[in-house]
Amino acid sequence: LSDITGVIPALITPFDENEAFDEKRMRACVRFLLARKVDGFYLTGSTGETFLMSPEERKRVVEVVVDEVAGRVPVMAHIGAIGTHLSIDLAQHAQKTGVDALSSVPPFYWSFPQHEVLGYYADLTASTDLPMIVYNVPLAGLFGFDMIAKLAQIKGVEGIKYTAPTQFEIMRIKAEISKEFVVYSGADEMAMSGLSFGADGIIGSLYNLMPELFIGIRDAIATKDLGKAQALQETANAIIFFGASRGLMAVIKRGMAWQGADAGYCRRPFSNYYDPEAEEALKNEFRLLKK
Ligand code: NAY
């Protein structure tokens, strides 16, 4: 896992006007992001609208992206579901398809006790040979530091996607668990702080829309140019906060379309800019923001 680093979009899944998975748009988005030099892909996560898709659709997305990437950059697949059975099925399919790593949210909704969550990850890692990235995200219930330490003991768990506001723990994971335990910072608004606290990479939804800004942050942190990193983060955050109040997923997809990669639409209940006038108004507001 340690060789998968850098700026990794949590890839969007394009749907067409009728909410069907749009394979052609998916392939075009992958090519667009490869041309913009992203370091890898994280598929069928929250940004990929995974919980709005059937298992068959999730598998299809993985097949299409792996085929289009054709080994040029590493691919990780999020295979999490509430039930162990389904997650194992998705994990084994992802391995067969040729992904490089797996990731999963903990089982959610019933607030499972620690030993059941640990059992979930142990069952998953036993089911394939791929490294597992556990996912610390408020949406699925955050792990405490002690739980992260326990998860890191499971054979096959080699990293964490850390999407929590308590970012000081990134430093603590490296210091107290292991320098080798790979950390991906998951809050795009804090990409700079995640990387400067020792994260090996950043995985997030905005890297679909504006990868260059974050590639710039990656490089500025590597060369210890904090002023530059901060300026880039400020620009990125203005766009993130703009999008957050206007339906972030739809803004990312339309924003990609304006740059030549039509990322299609979202599945309901996410909102969309289907109406060309509404989209034009959004575009105009965005132009004002950039001034
Ligand atoms: C995934 O699984 O799709 C992600 O990596 C999602 C990461 C995003 N966090 C959440 C909670 O959705 O990219 C972030 C997030 O959209 C961004 O920081 C803006 O808040």
PDB file of C-alpha atoms and ligand atoms in Angstrom:
ATOM      1  CA  LEU A   1       0.000   0.000   0.000  1.00  0.00           C
ATOM      2  CA  SER A   2       2.890   2.351   0.769  1.00  0.00           C
ATOM      3  CA  ASP A   3       3.425   2.921  -2.953  1.00  0.00           C
ATOM      4  CA  ILE A   4      -0.099   4.326  -3.395  1.00  0.00           C
ATOM      5  CA  THR A   5       0.301   7.972  -2.449  1.00  0.00           C
ATOM      6  CA  GLY A   6      -0.570  11.455  -3.674  1.00  0.00           C
ATOM      7  CA  VAL A   7      -3.804  12.935  -4.969  1.00  0.00           C
ATOM      8  CA  ILE A   8      -6.510  10.312  -5.387  1.00  0.00           C
ATOM      9  CA  PRO A   9     -10.010  11.308  -6.512  1.00  0.00           C
ATOM     10  CA  ALA A  10     -12.860   9.505  -4.777  1.00  0.00           C
ATOM     11  CA  LEU A  11     -14.251   8.984  -8.234  1.00  0.00           C
ATOM     12  CA  ILE A  12     -17.756  10.192  -9.066  1.00  0.00           C
ATOM     13  CA  THR A  13     -20.099   7.750 -10.780  1.00  0.00           C
ATOM     14  CA  PRO A  14     -21.829   9.396 -13.754  1.00  0.00           C
ATOM     15  CA  PHE A  15     -25.520   8.648 -14.218  1.00  0.00           C
ATOM     16  CA  ASP A  16     -27.510   9.708 -17.242  1.00  0.00           C
ATOM     17  CA  GLU A  17     -30.676  11.830 -17.330  1.00  0.00           C
ATOM     18  CA  ASN A  18     -32.675   8.719 -16.329  1.00  0.00           C
ATOM     19  CA  GLU A  19     -30.358   7.863 -13.444  1.00  0.00           C
ATOM     20  CA  ALA A  20     -28.818   4.857 -15.226  1.00  0.00           C
ATOM     21  CA  PHE A  21     -25.062   4.232 -14.857  1.00  0.00           C
ATOM     22  CA  ASP A  22     -23.419   5.910 -17.832  1.00  0.00           C
ATOM     23  CA  GLU A  23     -20.445   3.825 -18.887  1.00  0.00           C
ATOM     24  CA  LYS A  24     -19.387   6.142 -21.695  1.00  0.00           C
ATOM     25  CA  ARG A  25     -19.287   9.174 -19.429  1.00  0.00           C
ATOM     26  CA  MET A  26     -17.456   7.106 -16.796  1.00  0.00           C
ATOM     27  CA  ARG A  27     -14.687   6.223 -19.237  1.00  0.00           C
ATOM     28  CA  ALA A  28     -14.398   9.840 -20.410  1.00  0.00           C
ATOM     29  CA  CYS A  29     -14.068  11.086 -16.819  1.00  0.00           C
ATOM     30  CA  VAL A  30     -11.324   8.555 -16.108  1.00  0.00           C
ATOM     31  CA  ARG A  31      -9.392   9.704 -19.202  1.00  0.00           C
ATOM     32  CA  PHE A  32      -9.890  13.347 -18.209  1.00  0.00           C
ATOM     33  CA  LEU A  33      -8.451  12.742 -14.738  1.00  0.00           C
ATOM     34  CA  LEU A  34      -5.561  10.632 -16.018  1.00  0.00           C
ATOM     35  CA  ALA A  35      -4.635  13.433 -18.399  1.00  0.00           C
ATOM     36  CA  ARG A  36      -4.619  15.762 -15.411  1.00  0.00           C
ATOM     37  CA  LYS A  37      -2.088  13.538 -13.667  1.00  0.00           C
ATOM     38  CA  VAL A  38      -3.967  12.204 -10.654  1.00  0.00           C
ATOM     39  CA  ASP A  39      -2.037   9.561  -8.719  1.00  0.00           C
ATOM     40  CA  GLY A  40      -4.772   6.920  -8.469  1.00  0.00           C
ATOM     41  CA  PHE A  41      -8.491   6.319  -8.084  1.00  0.00           C
ATOM     42  CA  TYR A  42     -10.783   5.397  -5.183  1.00  0.00           C
ATOM     43  CA  LEU A  43     -13.966   3.860  -6.574  1.00  0.00           C
ATOM     44  CA  THR A  44     -17.501   3.363  -5.341  1.00  0.00           C
ATOM     45  CA  GLY A  45     -17.094   5.349  -2.140  1.00  0.00           C
ATOM     46  CA  SER A  46     -19.461   7.964  -0.771  1.00  0.00           C
ATOM     47  CA  THR A  47     -18.614  10.262  -3.671  1.00  0.00           C
ATOM     48  CA  GLY A  48     -19.285   7.366  -6.055  1.00  0.00           C
ATOM     49  CA  GLU A  49     -22.867   7.209  -4.666  1.00  0.00           C
ATOM     50  CA  THR A  50     -22.216   3.596  -3.780  1.00  0.00           C
ATOM     51  CA  PHE A  51     -25.127   3.185  -1.389  1.00  0.00           C
ATOM     52  CA  LEU A  52     -27.505   4.249  -4.147  1.00  0.00           C
ATOM     53  CA  MET A  53     -26.355   1.392  -6.391  1.00  0.00           C
ATOM     54  CA  SER A  54     -27.111  -2.299  -6.561  1.00  0.00           C
ATOM     55  CA  PRO A  55     -24.211  -4.744  -5.998  1.00  0.00           C
ATOM     56  CA  GLU A  56     -24.266  -5.555  -9.735  1.00  0.00           C
ATOM     57  CA  GLU A  57     -23.933  -1.878 -10.611  1.00  0.00           C
ATOM     58  CA  ARG A  58     -21.081  -1.416  -8.148  1.00  0.00           C
ATOM     59  CA  LYS A  59     -19.280  -4.357  -9.743  1.00  0.00           C
ATOM     60  CA  ARG A  60     -19.819  -2.932 -13.193  1.00  0.00           C
ATOM     61  CA  VAL A  61     -18.315   0.431 -12.177  1.00  0.00           C
ATOM     62  CA  VAL A  62     -15.206  -1.368 -10.904  1.00  0.00           C
ATOM     63  CA  GLU A  63     -14.897  -3.392 -14.120  1.00  0.00           C
ATOM     64  CA  VAL A  64     -15.275  -0.336 -16.359  1.00  0.00           C
ATOM     65  CA  VAL A  65     -12.788   1.814 -14.462  1.00  0.00           C
ATOM     66  CA  VAL A  66     -10.159  -0.926 -14.131  1.00  0.00           C
ATOM     67  CA  ASP A  67     -10.475  -1.562 -17.851  1.00  0.00           C
ATOM     68  CA  GLU A  68     -10.155   2.123 -18.748  1.00  0.00           C
ATOM     69  CA  VAL A  69      -7.236   2.776 -16.370  1.00  0.00           C
ATOM     70  CA  ALA A  70      -5.405  -0.272 -17.769  1.00  0.00           C
ATOM     71  CA  GLY A  71      -2.761  -0.301 -15.041  1.00  0.00           C
ATOM     72  CA  ARG A  72      -1.617   3.301 -15.536  1.00  0.00           C
ATOM     73  CA  VAL A  73      -2.285   4.276 -11.899  1.00  0.00           C
ATOM     74  CA  PRO A  74      -3.346   2.256  -8.846  1.00  0.00           C
ATOM     75  CA  VAL A  75      -7.046   1.653  -8.254  1.00  0.00           C
ATOM     76  CA  MET A  76      -8.708   1.137  -4.873  1.00  0.00           C
ATOM     77  CA  ALA A  77     -12.261  -0.098  -4.541  1.00  0.00           C
ATOM     78  CA  HIS A  78     -14.549   0.704  -1.651  1.00  0.00           C
ATOM     79  CA  ILE A  79     -16.517  -2.504  -1.128  1.00  0.00           C
ATOM     80  CA  GLY A  80     -18.282  -1.684   2.137  1.00  0.00           C
ATOM     81  CA  ALA A  81     -21.855  -2.642   2.915  1.00  0.00           C
ATOM     82  CA  ILE A  82     -23.692  -3.264   6.176  1.00  0.00           C
ATOM     83  CA  GLY A  83     -23.567  -7.017   5.747  1.00  0.00           C
ATOM     84  CA  THR A  84     -20.317  -8.997   5.797  1.00  0.00           C
ATOM     85  CA  HIS A  85     -21.605 -11.397   3.170  1.00  0.00           C
ATOM     86  CA  LEU A  86     -22.186  -8.734   0.568  1.00  0.00           C
ATOM     87  CA  SER A  87     -18.910  -6.942   1.347  1.00  0.00           C
ATOM     88  CA  ILE A  88     -16.978 -10.194   0.861  1.00  0.00           C
ATOM     89  CA  ASP A  89     -18.714 -10.797  -2.453  1.00  0.00           C
ATOM     90  CA  LEU A  90     -17.806  -7.276  -3.633  1.00  0.00           C
ATOM     91  CA  ALA A  91     -14.235  -7.656  -2.313  1.00  0.00           C
ATOM     92  CA  GLN A  92     -13.654 -10.921  -4.132  1.00  0.00           C
ATOM     93  CA  HIS A  93     -15.102  -9.511  -7.308  1.00  0.00           C
ATOM     94  CA  ALA A  94     -12.840  -6.438  -7.014  1.00  0.00           C
ATOM     95  CA  GLN A  95      -9.791  -8.662  -6.533  1.00  0.00           C
ATOM     96  CA  LYS A  96     -10.715 -10.747  -9.571  1.00  0.00           C
ATOM     97  CA  THR A  97     -11.200  -7.570 -11.603  1.00  0.00           C
ATOM     98  CA  GLY A  98      -7.684  -6.422 -10.771  1.00  0.00           C
ATOM     99  CA  VAL A  99      -7.863  -3.605  -8.214  1.00  0.00           C
ATOM    100  CA  ASP A 100      -4.797  -2.869  -6.085  1.00  0.00           C
ATOM    101  CA  ALA A 101      -6.421  -2.271  -2.701  1.00  0.00           C
ATOM    102  CA  LEU A 102      -9.743  -2.453  -0.902  1.00  0.00           C
ATOM    103  CA  SER A 103     -11.450  -0.115   1.493  1.00  0.00           C
ATOM    104  CA  SER A 104     -14.598  -0.309   3.562  1.00  0.00           C
ATOM    105  CA  VAL A 105     -16.653   1.811   5.893  1.00  0.00           C
ATOM    106  CA  PRO A 106     -17.463  -0.018   9.111  1.00  0.00           C
ATOM    107  CA  PRO A 107     -20.893  -1.658   9.188  1.00  0.00           C
ATOM    108  CA  PHE A 108     -23.319   1.145  10.038  1.00  0.00           C
ATOM    109  CA  TYR A 109     -26.965   1.856  10.971  1.00  0.00           C
ATOM    110  CA  TRP A 110     -27.173  -0.555  13.940  1.00  0.00           C
ATOM    111  CA  SER A 111     -24.133   0.906  15.706  1.00  0.00           C
ATOM    112  CA  PHE A 112     -22.362  -2.408  16.068  1.00  0.00           C
ATOM    113  CA  PRO A 113     -20.104  -2.837  19.123  1.00  0.00           C
ATOM    114  CA  GLN A 114     -16.318  -2.808  18.668  1.00  0.00           C
ATOM    115  CA  HIS A 115     -15.841  -6.568  18.575  1.00  0.00           C
ATOM    116  CA  GLU A 116     -18.355  -6.912  15.740  1.00  0.00           C
ATOM    117  CA  VAL A 117     -16.702  -4.148  13.728  1.00  0.00           C
ATOM    118  CA  LEU A 118     -13.305  -5.792  14.280  1.00  0.00           C
ATOM    119  CA  GLY A 119     -14.830  -9.117  13.230  1.00  0.00           C
ATOM    120  CA  TYR A 120     -16.228  -7.499  10.093  1.00  0.00           C
ATOM    121  CA  TYR A 121     -12.799  -6.278   8.993  1.00  0.00           C
ATOM    122  CA  ALA A 122     -11.107  -9.583   9.941  1.00  0.00           C
ATOM    123  CA  ASP A 123     -13.633 -11.498   7.818  1.00  0.00           C
ATOM    124  CA  LEU A 124     -13.043  -9.139   4.902  1.00  0.00           C
ATOM    125  CA  THR A 125      -9.259  -9.264   4.989  1.00  0.00           C
ATOM    126  CA  ALA A 126      -9.368 -13.070   5.225  1.00  0.00           C
ATOM    127  CA  SER A 127     -11.457 -13.204   2.059  1.00  0.00           C
ATOM    128  CA  THR A 128      -8.844 -11.709  -0.350  1.00  0.00           C
ATOM    129  CA  ASP A 129      -5.087 -11.070  -0.570  1.00  0.00           C
ATOM    130  CA  LEU A 130      -5.498  -7.335  -1.043  1.00  0.00           C
ATOM    131  CA  PRO A 131      -4.524  -4.660   1.485  1.00  0.00           C
ATOM    132  CA  MET A 132      -7.480  -3.112   3.332  1.00  0.00           C
ATOM    133  CA  ILE A 133      -7.893   0.576   4.098  1.00  0.00           C
ATOM    134  CA  VAL A 134     -10.323   1.111   6.953  1.00  0.00           C
ATOM    135  CA  TYR A 135     -12.494   4.173   6.665  1.00  0.00           C
ATOM    136  CA  ASN A 136     -12.865   6.646   9.501  1.00  0.00           C
ATOM    137  CA  VAL A 137     -15.753   8.886   8.508  1.00  0.00           C
ATOM    138  CA  PRO A 138     -18.427  10.641  10.597  1.00  0.00           C
ATOM    139  CA  LEU A 139     -21.163   9.390   8.220  1.00  0.00           C
ATOM    140  CA  ALA A 140     -20.532   5.788   9.312  1.00  0.00           C
ATOM    141  CA  GLY A 141     -19.480   6.484  12.917  1.00  0.00           C
ATOM    142  CA  LEU A 142     -15.983   7.550  13.900  1.00  0.00           C
ATOM    143  CA  PHE A 143     -13.415   5.207  15.468  1.00  0.00           C
ATOM    144  CA  GLY A 144     -11.563   6.394  18.571  1.00  0.00           C
ATOM    145  CA  PHE A 145      -7.769   6.210  18.573  1.00  0.00           C
ATOM    146  CA  ASP A 146      -7.811   2.940  20.575  1.00  0.00           C
ATOM    147  CA  MET A 147     -10.071   1.358  17.983  1.00  0.00           C
ATOM    148  CA  ILE A 148      -7.740   2.490  15.175  1.00  0.00           C
ATOM    149  CA  ALA A 149      -4.873   0.810  17.037  1.00  0.00           C
ATOM    150  CA  LYS A 150      -6.907  -2.418  17.298  1.00  0.00           C
ATOM    151  CA  LEU A 151      -7.884  -2.303  13.619  1.00  0.00           C
ATOM    152  CA  ALA A 152      -4.213  -1.882  12.675  1.00  0.00           C
ATOM    153  CA  GLN A 153      -3.499  -5.230  14.398  1.00  0.00           C
ATOM    154  CA  ILE A 154      -5.731  -7.136  11.960  1.00  0.00           C
ATOM    155  CA  LYS A 155      -3.726  -8.993   9.341  1.00  0.00           C
ATOM    156  CA  GLY A 156      -4.279  -7.281   5.994  1.00  0.00           C
ATOM    157  CA  VAL A 157      -5.369  -3.914   7.424  1.00  0.00           C
ATOM    158  CA  GLU A 158      -2.589  -1.698   6.104  1.00  0.00           C
ATOM    159  CA  GLY A 159      -4.009   1.782   6.191  1.00  0.00           C
ATOM    160  CA  ILE A 160      -6.767   4.196   7.071  1.00  0.00           C
ATOM    161  CA  LYS A 161      -8.733   6.761   5.170  1.00  0.00           C
ATOM    162  CA  TYR A 162      -8.995   9.457   7.780  1.00  0.00           C
ATOM    163  CA  THR A 163     -11.969  11.750   7.197  1.00  0.00           C
ATOM    164  CA  ALA A 164     -12.466  13.243  10.647  1.00  0.00           C
ATOM    165  CA  PRO A 165     -11.927  16.747  12.012  1.00  0.00           C
ATOM    166  CA  THR A 166      -9.507  15.460  14.684  1.00  0.00           C
ATOM    167  CA  GLN A 167      -6.612  15.552  12.259  1.00  0.00           C
ATOM    168  CA  PHE A 168      -3.923  15.599  14.960  1.00  0.00           C
ATOM    169  CA  GLU A 169      -4.525  11.845  15.113  1.00  0.00           C
ATOM    170  CA  ILE A 170      -2.809  11.468  11.726  1.00  0.00           C
ATOM    171  CA  MET A 171       0.434  12.443  13.428  1.00  0.00           C
ATOM    172  CA  ARG A 172      -0.398  10.224  16.390  1.00  0.00           C
ATOM    173  CA  ILE A 173      -1.084   7.193  14.169  1.00  0.00           C
ATOM    174  CA  LYS A 174       2.352   7.548  12.588  1.00  0.00           C
ATOM    175  CA  ALA A 175       4.041   8.063  15.960  1.00  0.00           C
ATOM    176  CA  GLU A 176       2.235   5.473  18.074  1.00  0.00           C
ATOM    177  CA  ILE A 177       0.903   2.818  15.679  1.00  0.00           C
ATOM    178  CA  SER A 178       3.478   2.656  12.898  1.00  0.00           C
ATOM    179  CA  LYS A 179       5.142   4.898  10.351  1.00  0.00           C
ATOM    180  CA  GLU A 180       4.287   2.188   7.811  1.00  0.00           C
ATOM    181  CA  PHE A 181       0.553   2.298   8.512  1.00  0.00           C
ATOM    182  CA  VAL A 182      -0.636   4.246   5.501  1.00  0.00           C
ATOM    183  CA  VAL A 183      -2.842   7.275   6.102  1.00  0.00           C
ATOM    184  CA  TYR A 184      -5.019   8.966   3.492  1.00  0.00           C
ATOM    185  CA  SER A 185      -6.418  12.287   4.586  1.00  0.00           C
ATOM    186  CA  GLY A 186     -10.047  12.520   3.541  1.00  0.00           C
ATOM    187  CA  ALA A 187     -11.241  16.063   4.255  1.00  0.00           C
ATOM    188  CA  ASP A 188     -10.433  18.092   1.149  1.00  0.00           C
ATOM    189  CA  GLU A 189     -10.788  21.377   3.068  1.00  0.00           C
ATOM    190  CA  MET A 190      -7.878  20.185   5.227  1.00  0.00           C
ATOM    191  CA  ALA A 191      -5.712  18.539   2.556  1.00  0.00           C
ATOM    192  CA  MET A 192      -2.817  20.811   3.437  1.00  0.00           C
ATOM    193  CA  SER A 193      -2.984  20.018   7.125  1.00  0.00           C
ATOM    194  CA  GLY A 194      -3.445  16.280   6.489  1.00  0.00           C
ATOM    195  CA  LEU A 195      -0.348  16.154   4.302  1.00  0.00           C
ATOM    196  CA  SER A 196       1.704  18.336   6.614  1.00  0.00           C
ATOM    197  CA  PHE A 197       0.736  16.069   9.548  1.00  0.00           C
ATOM    198  CA  GLY A 198       2.218  13.111   7.694  1.00  0.00           C
ATOM    199  CA  ALA A 199      -0.577  11.663   5.558  1.00  0.00           C
ATOM    200  CA  ASP A 200       0.743   9.616   2.629  1.00  0.00           C
ATOM    201  CA  GLY A 201      -1.992  10.743   0.303  1.00  0.00           C
ATOM    202  CA  ILE A 202      -5.327  12.496   0.023  1.00  0.00           C
ATOM    203  CA  ILE A 203      -8.575  10.891  -1.158  1.00  0.00           C
ATOM    204  CA  GLY A 204     -11.564  13.119  -1.799  1.00  0.00           C
ATOM    205  CA  SER A 205     -14.419  14.218  -3.974  1.00  0.00           C
ATOM    206  CA  LEU A 206     -13.084  17.627  -5.028  1.00  0.00           C
ATOM    207  CA  TYR A 207     -10.063  16.017  -6.706  1.00  0.00           C
ATOM    208  CA  ASN A 208     -12.486  15.108  -9.489  1.00  0.00           C
ATOM    209  CA  LEU A 209     -13.185  18.786 -10.062  1.00  0.00           C
ATOM    210  CA  MET A 210      -9.881  20.567  -9.469  1.00  0.00           C
ATOM    211  CA  PRO A 211      -7.040  18.068  -9.248  1.00  0.00           C
ATOM    212  CA  GLU A 212      -4.361  20.639 -10.200  1.00  0.00           C
ATOM    213  CA  LEU A 213      -4.927  22.709  -7.067  1.00  0.00           C
ATOM    214  CA  PHE A 214      -4.373  19.670  -4.880  1.00  0.00           C
ATOM    215  CA  ILE A 215      -1.441  18.381  -6.916  1.00  0.00           C
ATOM    216  CA  GLY A 216       0.008  21.851  -6.271  1.00  0.00           C
ATOM    217  CA  ILE A 217      -0.633  21.421  -2.528  1.00  0.00           C
ATOM    218  CA  ARG A 218       0.977  17.959  -2.619  1.00  0.00           C
ATOM    219  CA  ASP A 219       4.101  19.395  -4.254  1.00  0.00           C
ATOM    220  CA  ALA A 220       4.213  22.505  -2.077  1.00  0.00           C
ATOM    221  CA  ILE A 221       4.078  20.401   1.099  1.00  0.00           C
ATOM    222  CA  ALA A 222       6.781  18.099  -0.276  1.00  0.00           C
ATOM    223  CA  THR A 223       9.048  21.101  -0.834  1.00  0.00           C
ATOM    224  CA  LYS A 224       7.966  22.717   2.454  1.00  0.00           C
ATOM    225  CA  ASP A 225       6.518  25.755   0.695  1.00  0.00           C
ATOM    226  CA  LEU A 226       3.751  26.408   3.207  1.00  0.00           C
ATOM    227  CA  GLY A 227       2.858  29.815   1.779  1.00  0.00           C
ATOM    228  CA  LYS A 228       2.098  28.295  -1.585  1.00  0.00           C
ATOM    229  CA  ALA A 229       0.176  25.385  -0.059  1.00  0.00           C
ATOM    230  CA  GLN A 230      -1.929  27.810   1.950  1.00  0.00           C
ATOM    231  CA  ALA A 231      -2.731  29.998  -1.052  1.00  0.00           C
ATOM    232  CA  LEU A 232      -3.841  26.950  -3.051  1.00  0.00           C
ATOM    233  CA  GLN A 233      -5.897  25.610  -0.148  1.00  0.00           C
ATOM    234  CA  GLU A 234      -7.628  28.982   0.220  1.00  0.00           C
ATOM    235  CA  THR A 235      -8.605  28.967  -3.455  1.00  0.00           C
ATOM    236  CA  ALA A 236      -9.804  25.374  -3.225  1.00  0.00           C
ATOM    237  CA  ASN A 237     -11.802  26.041  -0.063  1.00  0.00           C
ATOM    238  CA  ALA A 238     -13.661  28.983  -1.594  1.00  0.00           C
ATOM    239  CA  ILE A 239     -14.835  26.595  -4.320  1.00  0.00           C
ATOM    240  CA  ILE A 240     -15.646  23.814  -1.824  1.00  0.00           C
ATOM    241  CA  PHE A 241     -17.766  26.151   0.323  1.00  0.00           C
ATOM    242  CA  PHE A 242     -19.474  27.503  -2.818  1.00  0.00           C
ATOM    243  CA  GLY A 243     -20.371  23.947  -3.855  1.00  0.00           C
ATOM    244  CA  ALA A 244     -21.333  22.762  -0.391  1.00  0.00           C
ATOM    245  CA  SER A 245     -24.308  25.118  -0.237  1.00  0.00           C
ATOM    246  CA  ARG A 246     -25.499  24.314  -3.765  1.00  0.00           C
ATOM    247  CA  GLY A 247     -25.545  20.504  -3.811  1.00  0.00           C
ATOM    248  CA  LEU A 248     -21.893  19.461  -3.760  1.00  0.00           C
ATOM    249  CA  MET A 249     -22.225  16.290  -5.832  1.00  0.00           C
ATOM    250  CA  ALA A 250     -24.168  18.012  -8.593  1.00  0.00           C
ATOM    251  CA  VAL A 251     -21.795  20.989  -8.621  1.00  0.00           C
ATOM    252  CA  ILE A 252     -18.783  18.665  -8.977  1.00  0.00           C
ATOM    253  CA  LYS A 253     -20.423  16.837 -11.884  1.00  0.00           C
ATOM    254  CA  ARG A 254     -21.512  19.983 -13.737  1.00  0.00           C
ATOM    255  CA  GLY A 255     -18.170  21.658 -13.020  1.00  0.00           C
ATOM    256  CA  MET A 256     -16.408  18.711 -14.646  1.00  0.00           C
ATOM    257  CA  ALA A 257     -18.709  19.014 -17.637  1.00  0.00           C
ATOM    258  CA  TRP A 258     -17.734  22.686 -18.039  1.00  0.00           C
ATOM    259  CA  GLN A 259     -14.125  21.535 -18.276  1.00  0.00           C
ATOM    260  CA  GLY A 260     -14.851  18.973 -20.968  1.00  0.00           C
ATOM    261  CA  ALA A 261     -15.610  15.822 -18.988  1.00  0.00           C
ATOM    262  CA  ASP A 262     -19.366  15.466 -18.765  1.00  0.00           C
ATOM    263  CA  ALA A 263     -19.779  13.638 -15.464  1.00  0.00           C
ATOM    264  CA  GLY A 264     -23.536  13.386 -15.912  1.00  0.00           C
ATOM    265  CA  TYR A 265     -25.987  13.543 -13.052  1.00  0.00           C
ATOM    266  CA  CYS A 266     -26.578  12.199  -9.542  1.00  0.00           C
ATOM    267  CA  ARG A 267     -29.081   9.656  -8.328  1.00  0.00           C
ATOM    268  CA  ARG A 268     -31.948  10.904  -6.246  1.00  0.00           C
ATOM    269  CA  PRO A 269     -32.297  11.971  -3.502  1.00  0.00           C
ATOM    270  CA  PHE A 270     -29.196  13.981  -4.513  1.00  0.00           C
ATOM    271  CA  SER A 271     -30.281  17.063  -6.424  1.00  0.00           C
ATOM    272  CA  ASN A 272     -29.287  17.989  -9.964  1.00  0.00           C
ATOM    273  CA  TYR A 273     -29.057  20.874 -12.389  1.00  0.00           C
ATOM    274  CA  TYR A 274     -31.111  19.261 -15.148  1.00  0.00           C
ATOM    275  CA  ASP A 275     -32.591  22.549 -16.245  1.00  0.00           C
ATOM    276  CA  PRO A 276     -30.144  24.411 -18.554  1.00  0.00           C
ATOM    277  CA  GLU A 277     -31.238  27.749 -17.093  1.00  0.00           C
ATOM    278  CA  ALA A 278     -30.500  26.614 -13.559  1.00  0.00           C
ATOM    279  CA  GLU A 279     -27.128  25.342 -14.729  1.00  0.00           C
ATOM    280  CA  GLU A 280     -26.365  28.635 -16.454  1.00  0.00           C
ATOM    281  CA  ALA A 281     -27.245  30.534 -13.275  1.00  0.00           C
ATOM    282  CA  LEU A 282     -24.881  28.283 -11.316  1.00  0.00           C
ATOM    283  CA  LYS A 283     -22.138  28.900 -13.849  1.00  0.00           C
ATOM    284  CA  ASN A 284     -22.618  32.663 -13.586  1.00  0.00           C
ATOM    285  CA  GLU A 285     -22.460  32.569  -9.811  1.00  0.00           C
ATOM    286  CA  PHE A 286     -19.282  30.540 -10.110  1.00  0.00           C
ATOM    287  CA  ARG A 287     -17.742  33.096 -12.465  1.00  0.00           C
ATOM    288  CA  LEU A 288     -18.442  35.827  -9.893  1.00  0.00           C
ATOM    289  CA  LEU A 289     -16.749  33.733  -7.210  1.00  0.00           C
ATOM    290  CA  LYS A 290     -13.598  33.437  -9.300  1.00  0.00           C
ATOM    291  CA  LYS A 291     -13.214  37.218  -9.643  1.00  0.00           C
TER     292      LYS A 291
HETATM  293  C1  NAY B   1     -15.486   8.882  -0.598  1.00  0.00           C
HETATM  294  O1  NAY B   1     -15.570   7.812  -0.021  1.00  0.00           O
HETATM  295  O2  NAY B   1     -16.085   9.126  -1.614  1.00  0.00           O
HETATM  296  C2  NAY B   1     -14.665   9.955  -0.028  1.00  0.00           C
HETATM  297  O3  NAY B   1     -13.472   9.905  -0.015  1.00  0.00           O
HETATM  298  C3  NAY B   1     -15.366  11.105   0.451  1.00  0.00           C
HETATM  299  C4  NAY B   1     -14.522  12.195   1.035  1.00  0.00           C
HETATM  300  C5  NAY B   1     -15.437  13.355   1.248  1.00  0.00           C
HETATM  301  N1  NAY B   1     -16.054  13.271   2.535  1.00  0.00           N
HETATM  302  C6  NAY B   1     -17.343  13.018   2.718  1.00  0.00           C
HETATM  303  C7  NAY B   1     -17.813  12.984   4.123  1.00  0.00           C
HETATM  304  O4  NAY B   1     -18.092  12.826   1.792  1.00  0.00           O
HETATM  305  O5  NAY B   1     -14.046  14.630  -0.136  1.00  0.00           O
HETATM  306  C8  NAY B   1     -14.700  14.638   1.101  1.00  0.00           C
HETATM  307  C9  NAY B   1     -15.669  15.799   1.167  1.00  0.00           C
HETATM  308  O6  NAY B   1     -16.595  15.730   0.132  1.00  0.00           O
HETATM  309  C10 NAY B   1     -14.940  17.119   1.064  1.00  0.00           C
HETATM  310  O7  NAY B   1     -13.967  17.201   2.056  1.00  0.00           O
HETATM  311  C11 NAY B   1     -15.900  18.298   1.130  1.00  0.00           C
HETATM  312  O8  NAY B   1     -16.446  18.407   2.413  1.00  0.00           O
END
